[in-house]
């Protein structure tokens, strides 16, 4: 959820404040960072700095910022999206301050400069910060795209001027991926070629925040003599904010969705939300023939111009089955990988940036354990020290002796429920027991053809609970995952819940309060498995 705090001389700042969707819980509620540790340690950030406008970096601001009341610094697009959120929460947006890429700002002992990088949303920035003698580069989400369509490529000279930096806090999402990530310019060409070959009505589904992709679809449609319509609230909002900032001046005129029924299908391209199989998104309603303005018909095409997020495999497959039953042709990352490009750096891009800024140490963040470990290995190969792969709740100290984890604080999940943030209720046993201590369990899983399997390390924090054999517990969990038949993370959690309580009751002297979080993880590729010793 990307809430990182930096402290120096007992003064603190925060970078990003995102949320995630809990697919393992009924109705897929929102989860936001837990601030109990900050309150217990009397840490209140003096300012909040936003690197870019994705939901996993800004989605929790409106929920948590009222506890802090500090200035919020964001580039124009992220600031515009935050103002929408504040208006929905009936909050004043007076604390939202616009900062342009390249600008610097001071907050207490910190001096921070925003550095423009390319990503799958415009105005993404890395943040170079200095406090005392320490110089830290917080990369945020980035890639090196030579043709980003919106905005300029990364300015290498600007980053070379930073060298050397003491610590780089870096994006690990694609650290196991060799080579380069793709370019939005190449995706635009592939989309244009694909649209020209399509017959009937075409629906293209992508992330609303990927404005370069939205622009490419619109221009390709216009070149094919098709008119463009937007479907989905988040898509309409993102395009509205971007147009106000001048990012989509070349975008063709839009057809309101309620007028689509009057146009011949072969003259239409619909850009829709719902590439991840979301139950209430526009593409799902089209697949179920529940959209009020238009129906998909045999001979049409649906293009998925987005990567499958881990954990969404089953809902996306169900969505595709419904679409195929309607007689449409599907284009996705499996049969047409050229129709999408990741927004995160592969290994050659990581190497290039690190050659520019020459970090002494690396703290690998984002992604899962295997991504962080691959990032560490790459750093060591380049002669960069990377002693830690942090997890949520780590208090990490940087001093002249190096980098070390001082303390690990448990982070019980906090769920947005009926417009308020509440602790996750945990698992309740059907039999009353005396509860002593707390057990926080984060279980990363991936969908397989036959069921579910655990990926990466099991994150377990027993706070005041009876000691337990973690190896036996892990083996038991793996056996349960193999046995349980569940289509979604929510079903998996529902099935695992009573078994977990029963196992703990039989193996612990005292029954603790149990907090379970099941997280979607990525299945390692064959190449990565072959690389393992």
Short mmCIF file of C-alpha atoms in Angstrom, two decimals:
data_model
loop_
_atom_site.label_atom_id
_atom_site.label_comp_id
_atom_site.label_asym_id
_atom_site.label_seq_id
_atom_site.Cartn_x
_atom_site.Cartn_y
_atom_site.Cartn_z
CA UNK A 1 0.00 0.00 0.00
CA UNK A 2 3.09 2.17 -0.31
CA UNK A 3 3.17 4.27 2.84
CA UNK A 4 6.81 4.94 3.67
CA UNK A 5 7.99 7.23 6.47
CA UNK A 6 11.39 8.85 6.76
CA UNK A 7 12.61 10.30 10.06
CA UNK A 8 15.58 12.48 11.00
CA UNK A 9 16.14 14.31 14.30
CA UNK A 10 12.69 13.16 15.49
CA UNK A 11 10.98 14.83 12.54
CA UNK A 12 9.11 12.71 10.00
CA UNK A 13 7.76 12.91 6.48
CA UNK A 14 5.63 10.39 4.54
CA UNK A 15 5.94 9.31 0.91
CA UNK A 16 2.74 7.99 -0.73
CA UNK A 17 -0.32 6.59 1.00
CA UNK A 18 -2.10 3.92 -1.01
CA UNK A 19 -4.76 1.27 -0.57
CA UNK A 20 -5.41 -2.24 -1.84
CA UNK A 21 -8.52 -4.27 -2.66
CA UNK A 22 -8.99 -7.31 -0.38
CA UNK A 23 -10.14 -9.93 -2.85
CA UNK A 24 -10.10 -12.62 -0.14
CA UNK A 25 -12.94 -10.93 1.78
CA UNK A 26 -16.64 -10.75 0.88
CA UNK A 27 -17.55 -7.76 -1.29
CA UNK A 28 -13.82 -7.04 -1.89
CA UNK A 29 -13.46 -4.17 0.63
CA UNK A 30 -10.62 -1.64 0.66
CA UNK A 31 -7.66 -2.04 2.99
CA UNK A 32 -5.58 0.95 4.07
CA UNK A 33 -2.34 1.15 6.06
CA UNK A 34 -2.55 0.67 9.81
CA UNK A 35 -1.43 3.80 11.70
CA UNK A 36 -1.44 2.27 15.19
CA UNK A 37 2.36 1.99 15.23
CA UNK A 38 2.74 5.64 14.26
CA UNK A 39 0.37 6.71 17.01
CA UNK A 40 2.07 4.48 19.59
CA UNK A 41 5.49 5.92 18.68
CA UNK A 42 4.04 9.45 18.51
CA UNK A 43 5.08 9.79 14.86
CA UNK A 44 3.11 12.40 12.90
CA UNK A 45 4.40 13.24 9.43
CA UNK A 46 4.99 16.95 8.88
CA UNK A 47 4.31 16.56 5.15
CA UNK A 48 3.06 13.93 2.70
CA UNK A 49 4.80 13.62 -0.68
CA UNK A 50 3.04 11.80 -3.54
CA UNK A 51 5.12 10.22 -6.32
CA UNK A 52 2.24 9.58 -8.77
CA UNK A 53 -1.51 9.16 -9.07
CA UNK A 54 -2.06 5.38 -8.95
CA UNK A 55 -4.52 4.10 -6.35
CA UNK A 56 -1.86 2.04 -4.58
CA UNK A 57 -0.04 5.33 -3.95
CA UNK A 58 -2.89 7.81 -3.27
CA UNK A 59 -5.96 5.67 -2.49
CA UNK A 60 -5.78 5.95 1.32
CA UNK A 61 -4.92 9.66 1.59
CA UNK A 62 -8.51 10.81 2.12
CA UNK A 63 -8.95 8.16 4.83
CA UNK A 64 -5.73 8.76 6.79
CA UNK A 65 -4.74 12.37 6.14
CA UNK A 66 -7.33 13.79 8.62
CA UNK A 67 -5.22 12.22 11.40
CA UNK A 68 -2.23 14.28 10.29
CA UNK A 69 -3.53 17.52 8.75
CA UNK A 70 -0.17 18.13 7.08
CA UNK A 71 0.63 19.67 3.68
CA UNK A 72 0.32 17.25 0.73
CA UNK A 73 2.69 17.76 -2.20
CA UNK A 74 1.68 16.23 -5.54
CA UNK A 75 2.20 16.85 -9.25
CA UNK A 76 -0.79 18.38 -11.10
CA UNK A 77 -2.44 15.12 -12.23
CA UNK A 78 -2.16 13.41 -8.84
CA UNK A 79 -3.30 16.62 -7.14
CA UNK A 80 -6.39 16.76 -9.38
CA UNK A 81 -7.28 13.15 -8.55
CA UNK A 82 -6.79 13.83 -4.83
CA UNK A 83 -9.10 16.84 -5.00
CA UNK A 84 -11.83 14.59 -6.40
CA UNK A 85 -11.33 12.19 -3.50
CA UNK A 86 -11.33 14.96 -0.91
CA UNK A 87 -14.56 16.36 -2.34
CA UNK A 88 -16.19 12.92 -2.03
CA UNK A 89 -15.13 12.80 1.63
CA UNK A 90 -16.27 16.39 2.24
CA UNK A 91 -12.71 17.45 3.02
CA UNK A 92 -11.12 20.76 2.18
CA UNK A 93 -8.40 20.43 -0.46
CA UNK A 94 -6.54 23.53 0.79
CA UNK A 95 -3.65 21.38 2.07
CA UNK A 96 -2.99 19.90 -1.40
CA UNK A 97 -0.05 21.80 -2.88
CA UNK A 98 0.95 21.34 -6.53
CA UNK A 99 4.63 20.73 -7.23
CA UNK A 100 6.03 20.47 -10.73
CA UNK A 101 8.54 17.78 -11.74
CA UNK A 102 12.02 19.24 -11.21
CA UNK A 103 10.98 21.44 -8.29
CA UNK A 104 12.43 21.20 -4.78
CA UNK A 105 10.75 21.70 -1.41
CA UNK A 106 11.93 21.75 2.20
CA UNK A 107 10.21 20.14 5.19
CA UNK A 108 12.01 20.40 8.51
CA UNK A 109 15.49 18.88 8.09
CA UNK A 110 14.54 17.34 4.71
CA UNK A 111 15.19 18.81 1.29
CA UNK A 112 13.36 16.95 -1.47
CA UNK A 113 13.49 17.28 -5.25
CA UNK A 114 10.98 15.72 -7.66
CA UNK A 115 12.63 14.01 -10.65
CA UNK A 116 10.49 13.05 -13.65
CA UNK A 117 10.44 9.36 -14.64
CA UNK A 118 8.36 7.38 -17.13
CA UNK A 119 5.69 4.98 -15.87
CA UNK A 120 2.18 3.89 -16.88
CA UNK A 121 0.70 7.19 -15.70
CA UNK A 122 1.99 10.71 -16.53
CA UNK A 123 3.94 12.84 -14.06
CA UNK A 124 5.45 9.94 -12.16
CA UNK A 125 8.44 11.09 -10.13
CA UNK A 126 11.33 9.78 -8.14
CA UNK A 127 12.19 11.81 -5.05
CA UNK A 128 15.75 12.73 -4.14
CA UNK A 129 15.93 13.65 -0.48
CA UNK A 130 18.69 14.92 1.74
CA UNK A 131 18.70 15.07 5.53
CA UNK A 132 21.92 15.87 7.36
CA UNK A 133 24.74 14.04 5.59
CA UNK A 134 22.46 11.41 4.04
CA UNK A 135 21.27 11.38 0.43
CA UNK A 136 18.44 8.96 -0.46
CA UNK A 137 16.76 8.33 -3.81
CA UNK A 138 13.20 7.01 -3.48
CA UNK A 139 12.50 5.79 -7.02
CA UNK A 140 8.74 5.28 -6.81
CA UNK A 141 7.35 3.32 -9.78
CA UNK A 142 9.35 3.83 -12.96
CA UNK A 143 10.77 2.43 -16.20
CA UNK A 144 13.00 3.72 -19.00
CA UNK A 145 10.65 4.24 -21.94
CA UNK A 146 12.28 5.85 -24.99
CA UNK A 147 8.86 6.68 -26.47
CA UNK A 148 6.33 7.20 -23.65
CA UNK A 149 3.73 9.00 -25.90
CA UNK A 150 2.82 11.37 -23.04
CA UNK A 151 5.69 13.26 -21.47
CA UNK A 152 9.41 13.09 -22.15
CA UNK A 153 11.83 10.18 -21.70
CA UNK A 154 13.92 10.07 -18.54
CA UNK A 155 16.65 12.71 -18.45
CA UNK A 156 19.83 10.69 -17.91
CA UNK A 157 21.95 13.76 -17.15
CA UNK A 158 19.62 14.74 -14.33
CA UNK A 159 20.13 11.38 -12.64
CA UNK A 160 23.88 11.25 -13.31
CA UNK A 161 24.16 14.55 -11.45
CA UNK A 162 22.89 12.84 -8.29
CA UNK A 163 25.77 10.35 -8.05
CA UNK A 164 26.71 8.96 -5.68
CA UNK A 165 23.70 8.42 -3.40
CA UNK A 166 23.90 6.76 0.01
CA UNK A 167 20.74 4.70 -0.35
CA UNK A 168 18.37 3.87 -3.19
CA UNK A 169 14.87 2.70 -2.19
CA UNK A 170 13.96 0.92 -5.38
CA UNK A 171 11.13 -0.68 -7.36
CA UNK A 172 11.55 -4.49 -7.41
CA UNK A 173 8.40 -5.38 -9.38
CA UNK A 174 10.18 -6.68 -12.48
CA UNK A 175 13.61 -7.40 -10.98
CA UNK A 176 13.50 -11.08 -12.11
CA UNK A 177 12.75 -10.03 -15.73
CA UNK A 178 15.76 -9.97 -18.06
CA UNK A 179 16.16 -7.38 -20.78
CA UNK A 180 13.98 -4.30 -21.19
CA UNK A 181 10.33 -3.51 -20.51
CA UNK A 182 8.33 -2.60 -23.61
CA UNK A 183 7.60 0.92 -24.84
CA UNK A 184 4.20 2.59 -25.03
CA UNK A 185 5.13 3.67 -28.54
CA UNK A 186 5.44 0.04 -29.65
CA UNK A 187 2.12 -0.83 -27.98
CA UNK A 188 0.47 2.05 -29.86
CA UNK A 189 1.66 0.60 -33.18
CA UNK A 190 0.39 -2.87 -32.24
CA UNK A 191 -2.99 -1.46 -31.22
CA UNK A 192 -3.30 0.39 -34.52
CA UNK A 193 -2.52 -2.77 -36.50
CA UNK A 194 -4.96 -4.86 -34.47
CA UNK A 195 -7.82 -2.34 -34.71
CA UNK A 196 -7.49 -2.16 -38.49
CA UNK A 197 -8.03 -5.94 -38.68
CA UNK A 198 -11.07 -6.01 -36.38
CA UNK A 199 -14.64 -6.31 -37.63
CA UNK A 200 -17.78 -5.23 -35.86
CA UNK A 201 -17.85 -3.39 -32.55
CA UNK A 202 -14.53 -3.25 -30.66
CA UNK A 203 -14.07 -2.92 -26.90
CA UNK A 204 -10.60 -2.21 -25.54
CA UNK A 205 -10.11 -2.63 -21.80
CA UNK A 206 -7.12 -1.09 -20.03
CA UNK A 207 -6.28 0.63 -16.76
CA UNK A 208 -7.89 4.07 -16.66
CA UNK A 209 -4.69 5.62 -15.30
CA UNK A 210 -2.65 4.54 -18.33
CA UNK A 211 -3.40 7.72 -20.26
CA UNK A 212 -0.76 6.98 -22.90
CA UNK A 213 -2.62 3.76 -23.68
CA UNK A 214 -5.98 5.55 -23.70
CA UNK A 215 -4.55 8.16 -26.09
CA UNK A 216 -3.08 5.44 -28.34
CA UNK A 217 -6.44 3.67 -28.54
CA UNK A 218 -8.25 6.89 -29.35
CA UNK A 219 -5.83 7.87 -32.12
CA UNK A 220 -5.82 4.35 -33.59
CA UNK A 221 -9.62 4.33 -33.63
CA UNK A 222 -9.72 7.71 -35.34
CA UNK A 223 -7.25 6.51 -38.00
CA UNK A 224 -9.55 3.53 -38.68
CA UNK A 225 -12.60 5.74 -39.12
CA UNK A 226 -14.10 4.65 -35.80
CA UNK A 227 -15.64 6.85 -33.13
CA UNK A 228 -14.65 6.56 -29.47
CA UNK A 229 -16.72 6.17 -26.33
CA UNK A 230 -15.63 5.78 -22.69
CA UNK A 231 -17.25 3.37 -20.24
CA UNK A 232 -16.57 3.30 -16.53
CA UNK A 233 -16.53 5.96 -13.84
CA UNK A 234 -12.78 5.81 -13.20
CA UNK A 235 -12.08 6.08 -16.94
CA UNK A 236 -14.31 9.11 -17.32
CA UNK A 237 -12.76 10.79 -14.26
CA UNK A 238 -9.17 10.15 -15.33
CA UNK A 239 -9.76 11.43 -18.86
CA UNK A 240 -11.56 14.50 -17.50
CA UNK A 241 -8.66 15.44 -15.20
CA UNK A 242 -6.07 14.74 -17.90
CA UNK A 243 -7.90 16.83 -20.47
CA UNK A 244 -8.02 19.73 -18.04
CA UNK A 245 -4.22 19.53 -17.81
CA UNK A 246 -3.75 19.42 -21.58
CA UNK A 247 -2.58 15.80 -21.81
CA UNK A 248 -5.25 14.68 -24.28
CA UNK A 249 -5.54 17.67 -26.61
CA UNK A 250 -5.27 15.35 -29.64
CA UNK A 251 -7.86 12.91 -28.35
CA UNK A 252 -10.83 12.52 -30.73
CA UNK A 253 -14.32 13.76 -29.77
CA UNK A 254 -16.23 11.35 -27.55
CA UNK A 255 -19.56 9.69 -28.19
CA UNK A 256 -21.74 9.49 -25.06
CA UNK A 257 -22.46 5.84 -24.18
CA UNK A 258 -26.22 6.40 -24.48
CA UNK A 259 -25.75 7.25 -28.20
CA UNK A 260 -23.80 4.09 -29.07
CA UNK A 261 -26.90 2.14 -30.00
CA UNK A 262 -27.52 4.51 -32.91
CA UNK A 263 -24.12 3.91 -34.54
CA UNK A 264 -23.18 0.96 -36.78
CA UNK A 265 -20.99 -1.45 -34.76
CA UNK A 266 -18.10 -1.25 -37.24
CA UNK A 267 -17.84 2.50 -36.56
CA UNK A 268 -17.30 2.22 -32.81
CA UNK A 269 -14.44 1.63 -30.35
CA UNK A 270 -15.33 1.51 -26.67
CA UNK A 271 -12.58 2.08 -24.09
CA UNK A 272 -13.83 0.33 -20.95
CA UNK A 273 -12.79 -0.40 -17.40
CA UNK A 274 -12.85 -3.96 -16.10
CA UNK A 275 -9.70 -5.65 -17.44
CA UNK A 276 -9.28 -7.43 -14.07
CA UNK A 277 -12.74 -9.01 -14.04
CA UNK A 278 -14.16 -6.55 -11.50
CA UNK A 279 -17.82 -7.48 -10.86
CA UNK A 280 -19.23 -3.97 -11.22
CA UNK A 281 -17.00 -2.68 -14.03
CA UNK A 282 -18.21 -1.80 -17.53
CA UNK A 283 -16.70 -4.83 -19.29
CA UNK A 284 -18.35 -7.25 -16.87
CA UNK A 285 -21.74 -5.65 -17.51
CA UNK A 286 -21.18 -5.93 -21.26
CA UNK A 287 -20.24 -9.60 -20.90
CA UNK A 288 -23.41 -10.27 -18.91
CA UNK A 289 -25.55 -8.25 -21.32
CA UNK A 290 -26.51 -5.95 -18.47
CA UNK A 291 -25.25 -2.69 -19.93
CA UNK A 292 -28.13 -0.25 -20.47
CA UNK A 293 -26.85 1.28 -23.72
CA UNK A 294 -25.17 -1.38 -25.85
CA UNK A 295 -24.86 -5.15 -26.37
CA UNK A 296 -21.89 -7.13 -27.60
CA UNK A 297 -22.71 -9.18 -30.69
CA UNK A 298 -21.08 -12.07 -32.58
CA UNK A 299 -18.30 -10.83 -34.82
CA UNK A 300 -17.17 -8.10 -32.43
CA UNK A 301 -13.80 -8.00 -30.66
CA UNK A 302 -12.59 -7.41 -27.09
CA UNK A 303 -8.95 -6.40 -26.56
CA UNK A 304 -7.40 -6.77 -23.10
CA UNK A 305 -4.59 -4.19 -23.12
CA UNK A 306 -3.54 -4.85 -19.52
CA UNK A 307 -1.61 -7.44 -17.56
CA UNK A 308 -3.46 -9.85 -15.27
CA UNK A 309 -2.86 -8.82 -11.66
CA UNK A 310 -2.00 -11.85 -9.48
CA UNK A 311 -5.13 -13.18 -7.78
CA UNK A 312 -7.43 -12.05 -10.57
CA UNK A 313 -6.82 -15.05 -12.83
CA UNK A 314 -10.11 -16.80 -12.08
CA UNK A 315 -12.47 -13.82 -12.39
CA UNK A 316 -10.73 -12.82 -15.62
CA UNK A 317 -11.08 -16.34 -17.03
CA UNK A 318 -14.78 -16.36 -16.10
CA UNK A 319 -15.17 -12.98 -17.80
CA UNK A 320 -13.46 -14.25 -20.95
CA UNK A 321 -15.70 -17.33 -21.03
CA UNK A 322 -18.79 -15.10 -20.97
CA UNK A 323 -17.38 -12.98 -23.77
CA UNK A 324 -16.58 -16.02 -25.91
CA UNK A 325 -20.13 -17.29 -25.38
CA UNK A 326 -21.31 -14.03 -26.96
CA UNK A 327 -19.32 -14.90 -30.09
CA UNK A 328 -16.68 -12.16 -29.82
CA UNK A 329 -12.98 -12.51 -30.66
CA UNK A 330 -10.56 -12.05 -27.76
CA UNK A 331 -7.09 -10.48 -27.86
CA UNK A 332 -5.09 -10.67 -24.61
CA UNK A 333 -1.57 -10.92 -23.18
CA UNK A 334 -1.45 -14.64 -23.96
CA UNK A 335 -2.14 -14.56 -27.70
CA UNK A 336 -1.05 -10.96 -28.36
CA UNK A 337 1.58 -9.87 -25.77
CA UNK A 338 2.49 -6.88 -27.92
CA UNK A 339 -0.78 -5.18 -26.86
CA UNK A 340 0.55 -4.39 -23.39
CA UNK A 341 3.77 -3.09 -21.83
CA UNK A 342 4.63 -3.14 -18.14
CA UNK A 343 5.21 0.08 -16.24
CA UNK A 344 8.17 -1.21 -14.21
CA UNK A 345 11.87 -1.67 -15.01
CA UNK A 346 13.42 -4.94 -16.14
CA UNK A 347 17.01 -5.85 -15.31
CA UNK A 348 18.78 -3.84 -18.01
CA UNK A 349 16.90 -0.70 -16.98
CA UNK A 350 17.78 -1.26 -13.33
CA UNK A 351 21.43 -1.64 -14.26
CA UNK A 352 21.39 1.53 -16.34
CA UNK A 353 19.83 3.67 -13.59
CA UNK A 354 22.27 2.32 -11.02
CA UNK A 355 25.19 3.11 -13.31
CA UNK A 356 23.89 6.66 -13.45
CA UNK A 357 23.30 7.31 -9.74
CA UNK A 358 25.91 4.90 -8.25
CA UNK A 359 24.08 3.99 -5.02
CA UNK A 360 26.16 2.69 -2.12
CA UNK A 361 23.23 0.66 -0.77
CA UNK A 362 19.88 -0.62 -2.01
CA UNK A 363 16.64 -1.22 -0.13
CA UNK A 364 14.44 -3.32 -2.48
CA UNK A 365 10.73 -2.53 -2.12
CA UNK A 366 7.52 -3.33 -4.07
CA UNK A 367 6.73 -6.75 -5.44
CA UNK A 368 6.96 -9.96 -3.43
CA UNK A 369 9.79 -11.73 -1.64
CA UNK A 370 11.16 -13.33 -4.81
CA UNK A 371 11.21 -9.98 -6.60
CA UNK A 372 13.07 -8.35 -3.71
CA UNK A 373 15.54 -11.25 -3.60
CA UNK A 374 16.19 -10.97 -7.34
CA UNK A 375 16.74 -7.24 -6.84
CA UNK A 376 19.24 -7.94 -4.05
CA UNK A 377 21.12 -10.40 -6.25
CA UNK A 378 21.29 -7.88 -9.09
CA UNK A 379 22.61 -5.20 -6.71
CA UNK A 380 25.30 -7.49 -5.35
CA UNK A 381 26.33 -8.27 -8.92
CA UNK A 382 26.82 -4.53 -9.45
CA UNK A 383 28.79 -4.10 -6.22
CA UNK A 384 25.90 -2.43 -4.36
CA UNK A 385 25.24 -3.54 -0.79
CA UNK A 386 21.66 -4.81 -0.27
CA UNK A 387 21.53 -6.44 3.18
CA UNK A 388 17.76 -6.25 3.72
CA UNK A 389 14.53 -7.31 2.00
CA UNK A 390 12.03 -5.40 4.15
CA UNK A 391 8.46 -6.37 5.02
CA UNK A 392 5.61 -4.21 6.27
CA UNK A 393 6.24 -2.87 9.76
CA UNK A 394 10.05 -2.83 9.63
CA UNK A 395 11.76 0.07 11.38
CA UNK A 396 14.97 0.42 9.37
CA UNK A 397 17.96 2.48 10.47
CA UNK A 398 20.47 4.03 8.09
CA UNK A 399 23.63 5.38 9.71
CA UNK A 400 27.36 5.45 9.06
CA UNK A 401 27.56 1.77 10.00
CA UNK A 402 25.15 0.78 7.23
CA UNK A 403 21.55 -0.39 6.98
CA UNK A 404 19.81 -2.56 9.59
CA UNK A 405 16.33 -3.52 10.75
CA UNK A 406 15.98 -2.27 14.31
CA UNK A 407 12.46 -3.48 15.13
CA UNK A 408 9.56 -5.16 13.36
CA UNK A 409 6.10 -3.91 14.34
CA UNK A 410 3.02 -6.06 13.57
CA UNK A 411 0.62 -4.45 11.12
CA UNK A 412 -2.92 -5.80 11.65
CA UNK A 413 -5.10 -5.10 8.59
CA UNK A 414 -7.43 -2.08 8.60
CA UNK A 415 -10.54 -2.32 6.43
CA UNK A 416 -12.73 0.50 5.13
CA UNK A 417 -16.20 -0.39 6.36
CA UNK A 418 -19.21 1.89 5.88
CA UNK A 419 -17.03 4.94 5.33
CA UNK A 420 -14.84 4.33 8.38
CA UNK A 421 -11.53 2.57 8.93
CA UNK A 422 -11.83 -0.36 11.34
CA UNK A 423 -9.45 -3.14 12.41
CA UNK A 424 -10.00 -6.40 10.61
CA UNK A 425 -12.10 -8.59 12.95
CA UNK A 426 -9.82 -11.64 12.70
CA UNK A 427 -11.03 -15.23 12.85
CA UNK A 428 -13.65 -16.23 15.33
CA UNK A 429 -13.88 -19.76 16.64
CA UNK A 430 -17.29 -21.36 16.96
CA UNK A 431 -16.31 -22.37 20.51
CA UNK A 432 -15.59 -19.71 23.12
CA UNK A 433 -11.96 -19.76 24.22
CA UNK A 434 -9.68 -17.73 26.40
CA UNK A 435 -7.68 -15.60 23.99
CA UNK A 436 -4.13 -14.68 24.87
CA UNK A 437 -1.91 -12.68 22.55
CA UNK A 438 -2.33 -12.07 18.84
CA UNK A 439 -1.23 -14.00 15.78
CA UNK A 440 -0.88 -12.03 12.53
CA UNK A 441 -0.63 -14.24 9.47
CA UNK A 442 -0.07 -13.03 5.90
CA UNK A 443 -0.33 -15.89 3.40
CA UNK A 444 0.80 -15.23 -0.20
CA UNK A 445 -0.87 -17.62 -2.64
CA UNK A 446 -1.15 -18.11 -6.38
CA UNK A 447 -3.80 -19.87 -8.41
CA UNK A 448 -2.77 -23.09 -10.19
CA UNK A 449 -4.64 -25.27 -12.64
CA UNK A 450 -5.66 -27.58 -9.79
CA UNK A 451 -6.12 -25.16 -6.89
CA UNK A 452 -3.87 -22.89 -4.81
CA UNK A 453 -0.27 -22.94 -3.64
CA UNK A 454 1.81 -20.81 -1.31
CA UNK A 455 4.35 -18.53 -3.02
CA UNK A 456 7.31 -17.05 -1.15
CA UNK A 457 7.67 -16.69 2.56
CA UNK A 458 4.92 -17.02 5.12
CA UNK A 459 4.72 -13.80 7.15
CA UNK A 460 3.81 -14.66 10.70
CA UNK A 461 3.98 -12.44 13.78
CA UNK A 462 3.04 -13.97 17.14
CA UNK A 463 2.64 -11.04 19.51
CA UNK A 464 2.31 -12.43 23.05
CA UNK A 465 0.93 -15.74 21.76
CA UNK A 466 2.12 -19.21 22.77
CA UNK A 467 5.24 -20.43 20.91
CA UNK A 468 4.61 -22.66 17.91
CA UNK A 469 6.52 -24.82 15.45
CA UNK A 470 6.50 -22.61 12.36
CA UNK A 471 7.90 -25.34 10.07
CA UNK A 472 5.10 -27.75 11.00
CA UNK A 473 2.56 -24.98 10.66
CA UNK A 474 3.84 -24.07 7.18
CA UNK A 475 3.74 -27.71 6.05
CA UNK A 476 0.18 -28.04 7.34
CA UNK A 477 -0.88 -24.86 5.52
CA UNK A 478 0.59 -26.14 2.26
CA UNK A 479 -1.39 -29.38 2.63
CA UNK A 480 -4.62 -27.45 3.23
CA UNK A 481 -4.08 -25.29 0.16
CA UNK A 482 -3.69 -28.42 -1.96
CA UNK A 483 -6.93 -29.89 -0.58
CA UNK A 484 -9.22 -26.86 -0.63
CA UNK A 485 -11.34 -26.25 -3.73
CA UNK A 486 -12.11 -22.54 -4.07
CA UNK A 487 -12.67 -20.29 -7.08
CA UNK A 488 -11.78 -16.97 -5.43
CA UNK A 489 -9.58 -15.67 -2.62
CA UNK A 490 -12.71 -14.97 -0.61
CA UNK A 491 -13.84 -18.60 -0.97
CA UNK A 492 -10.35 -19.79 -0.05
CA UNK A 493 -10.32 -17.70 3.09
CA UNK A 494 -13.79 -18.91 4.05
CA UNK A 495 -12.69 -22.54 3.70
CA UNK A 496 -9.35 -22.08 5.46
CA UNK A 497 -10.75 -20.12 8.41
CA UNK A 498 -12.28 -22.96 10.49
CA UNK A 499 -9.39 -25.32 9.72
CA UNK A 500 -6.88 -22.72 10.92
CA UNK A 501 -8.72 -22.14 14.18
CA UNK A 502 -8.98 -25.89 14.74
CA UNK A 503 -5.24 -26.46 14.14
CA UNK A 504 -4.23 -23.66 16.47
CA UNK A 505 -6.59 -24.89 19.17
CA UNK A 506 -4.92 -28.32 19.00
CA UNK A 507 -1.32 -27.08 18.91
CA UNK A 508 -1.18 -24.03 21.17
CA UNK A 509 -1.56 -23.87 24.91
CA UNK A 510 -3.65 -20.69 24.70
CA UNK A 511 -5.80 -19.60 21.79
CA UNK A 512 -4.71 -16.16 20.47
CA UNK A 513 -6.67 -13.60 18.47
CA UNK A 514 -5.93 -14.57 14.88
CA UNK A 515 -5.71 -12.12 12.01
CA UNK A 516 -5.46 -13.74 8.57
CA UNK A 517 -4.65 -11.97 5.34
CA UNK A 518 -4.51 -13.95 2.09
CA UNK A 519 -2.59 -12.09 -0.58
CA UNK A 520 -2.42 -12.72 -4.32
CA UNK A 521 1.12 -13.56 -5.44
CA UNK A 522 2.68 -14.17 -8.84
CA UNK A 523 3.61 -17.69 -9.86
CA UNK A 524 7.34 -17.86 -10.74
CA UNK A 525 8.09 -18.37 -14.41
CA UNK A 526 9.79 -21.53 -15.70
CA UNK A 527 12.96 -19.51 -16.34
CA UNK A 528 13.05 -18.29 -12.73
CA UNK A 529 12.52 -21.81 -11.39
CA UNK A 530 15.38 -23.06 -13.54
CA UNK A 531 17.63 -20.33 -12.15
CA UNK A 532 17.11 -21.49 -8.57
CA UNK A 533 19.99 -23.50 -7.04
#
